[in-house]
XYZ file of C-alpha atoms in Angstrom:
163
model
C -19.535 -28.832 11.671
C -16.557 -31.171 11.948
C -13.673 -28.687 12.099
C -11.068 -31.318 12.949
C -10.832 -33.060 9.584
C -11.841 -36.394 11.098
C -13.786 -38.835 8.965
C -16.647 -41.081 10.076
C -14.317 -43.972 10.962
C -12.132 -41.715 13.132
C -15.254 -40.525 14.918
C -16.413 -44.129 15.497
C -12.988 -44.953 16.970
C -13.047 -41.909 19.249
C -16.600 -42.721 20.334
C -15.642 -46.322 21.133
C -12.643 -45.421 23.275
C -14.613 -42.636 24.956
C -17.343 -45.078 25.927
C -15.287 -48.199 26.659
C -11.808 -46.932 27.511
C -8.742 -48.831 26.407
C -9.761 -51.806 24.252
C -7.920 -54.679 22.636
C -7.146 -54.322 18.947
C -9.705 -57.008 18.076
C -12.519 -55.618 20.227
C -12.043 -52.060 18.969
C -12.050 -53.291 15.372
C -15.320 -55.176 16.021
C -17.010 -52.132 17.529
C -15.818 -49.824 14.736
C -16.503 -52.363 11.973
C -12.997 -52.204 10.528
C -10.251 -54.801 10.246
C -7.818 -54.791 13.201
C -4.606 -53.525 11.577
C -6.014 -50.382 9.903
C -8.168 -49.727 12.960
C -5.116 -49.859 15.232
C -3.146 -47.644 12.843
C -5.913 -45.047 12.958
C -6.063 -45.258 16.751
C -2.311 -44.699 16.935
C -2.586 -41.710 14.586
C -5.421 -40.220 16.668
C -3.387 -40.694 19.866
C -0.268 -39.121 18.351
C -2.287 -36.198 16.991
C -3.533 -35.425 20.502
C -7.193 -36.377 20.062
C -6.975 -38.940 22.882
C -5.678 -37.401 26.082
C -5.712 -40.565 28.179
C -7.685 -43.505 29.514
C -9.407 -43.316 32.873
C -11.478 -45.476 35.174
C -14.575 -44.024 36.804
C -14.035 -45.102 40.406
C -16.905 -45.193 42.912
C -14.966 -43.040 45.371
C -17.727 -43.102 47.967
C -17.241 -46.891 48.218
C -13.511 -46.454 48.793
C -13.332 -43.551 51.227
C -15.507 -40.995 52.986
C -15.180 -37.662 51.226
C -16.717 -34.265 50.820
C -17.294 -32.756 47.400
C -17.680 -29.007 47.123
C -18.382 -26.914 44.049
C -16.686 -23.530 44.406
C -17.176 -20.450 42.260
C -14.371 -17.893 42.406
C -14.177 -14.286 41.308
C -10.830 -12.497 41.175
C -10.355 -8.875 42.189
C -8.452 -7.966 39.017
C -8.788 -9.369 35.543
C -5.323 -9.017 34.109
C -3.663 -11.906 32.334
C -1.033 -12.119 35.080
C -3.787 -12.502 37.704
C -5.417 -15.363 35.806
C -2.058 -17.017 35.127
C -1.043 -16.869 38.803
C -4.372 -18.311 39.976
C -4.402 -21.087 37.358
C -0.782 -22.098 37.993
C -1.472 -22.636 41.687
C -4.763 -24.471 41.093
C -3.107 -26.927 38.681
C -0.844 -28.100 41.496
C -3.571 -28.844 44.054
C -4.717 -32.468 43.905
C -7.958 -31.828 45.811
C -9.150 -29.552 42.996
C -10.105 -32.031 40.302
C -11.801 -29.708 37.818
C -11.429 -25.989 37.250
C -13.165 -24.169 34.428
C -12.672 -20.519 33.505
C -16.039 -18.888 32.880
C -17.417 -15.673 31.479
C -20.021 -13.695 33.319
C -20.401 -13.181 37.061
C -17.709 -15.602 38.249
C -14.263 -16.257 36.837
C -13.881 -19.947 37.777
C -15.926 -22.974 38.777
C -14.001 -25.673 40.646
C -14.786 -29.178 41.895
C -13.006 -29.877 45.166
C -12.754 -33.249 46.926
C -11.505 -33.374 50.519
C -11.759 -35.812 53.420
C -14.214 -33.570 55.293
C -15.435 -29.989 55.628
C -12.574 -29.043 57.968
C -10.048 -30.122 55.303
C -11.982 -28.108 52.716
C -11.906 -25.038 54.956
C -8.133 -25.481 55.438
C -7.689 -25.635 51.658
C -9.722 -22.458 51.136
C -7.719 -20.664 53.828
C -4.511 -21.690 52.034
C -5.875 -20.311 48.753
C -6.828 -17.032 50.411
C -3.421 -16.777 52.122
C -1.636 -17.387 48.804
C -2.465 -13.813 47.722
C -4.128 -14.879 44.476
C -6.414 -11.861 44.362
C -9.572 -13.801 45.209
C -12.322 -11.212 45.596
C -15.081 -13.615 46.613
C -16.009 -17.243 46.461
C -19.195 -19.227 46.928
C -19.347 -22.839 48.039
C -21.944 -25.475 47.256
C -21.809 -28.812 49.054
C -22.504 -31.664 46.633
C -24.899 -34.167 48.179
C -24.950 -36.814 45.432
C -23.837 -37.295 41.853
C -26.693 -37.431 39.390
C -24.728 -37.545 36.143
C -21.069 -37.236 35.325
C -19.933 -37.925 31.808
C -18.442 -35.963 28.957
C -20.589 -35.339 25.892
C -20.275 -37.978 23.194
C -17.992 -36.890 20.377
C -20.243 -38.396 17.689
C -23.309 -36.596 19.079
C -21.485 -33.244 19.194
C -20.303 -33.548 15.603
C -23.728 -34.689 14.379
C -25.501 -31.786 16.077
C -22.925 -29.268 14.858
C -23.546 -30.434 11.274
C -27.246 -29.569 11.494
């Protein structure tokens, strides 16, 4: 179900910018099958309403620099709001941690960490442990290669939710 109040044209616009990134007014209008001025007005409205968080390039980092990617699961000792807030505030300020998702179940967080090498990763983990964040345990998984990395398509999610 489409809970956002978006119509089919809004969804086509969101799908186009999700797939292609920032587009010219003319190219976006062609993809969406709408004239340029109303298409651009809708895009502006969607941006201002917070539906579009930004535009990003998917860089082949392994072609730019040697790096180590580690997936880390973290469980905190205590589960009070203040404990989660303290952990999350620190994580948000660490550039090497590119993704952090709060989870339910056995672990509290799953993080993606990119560092220059394993020694740099170990230094980062030691800093996290020394920060007195209440980390009870963590598990590390060295990523060997990326198989797929893309967000789900907005149009597909809405279509499947409608069924």
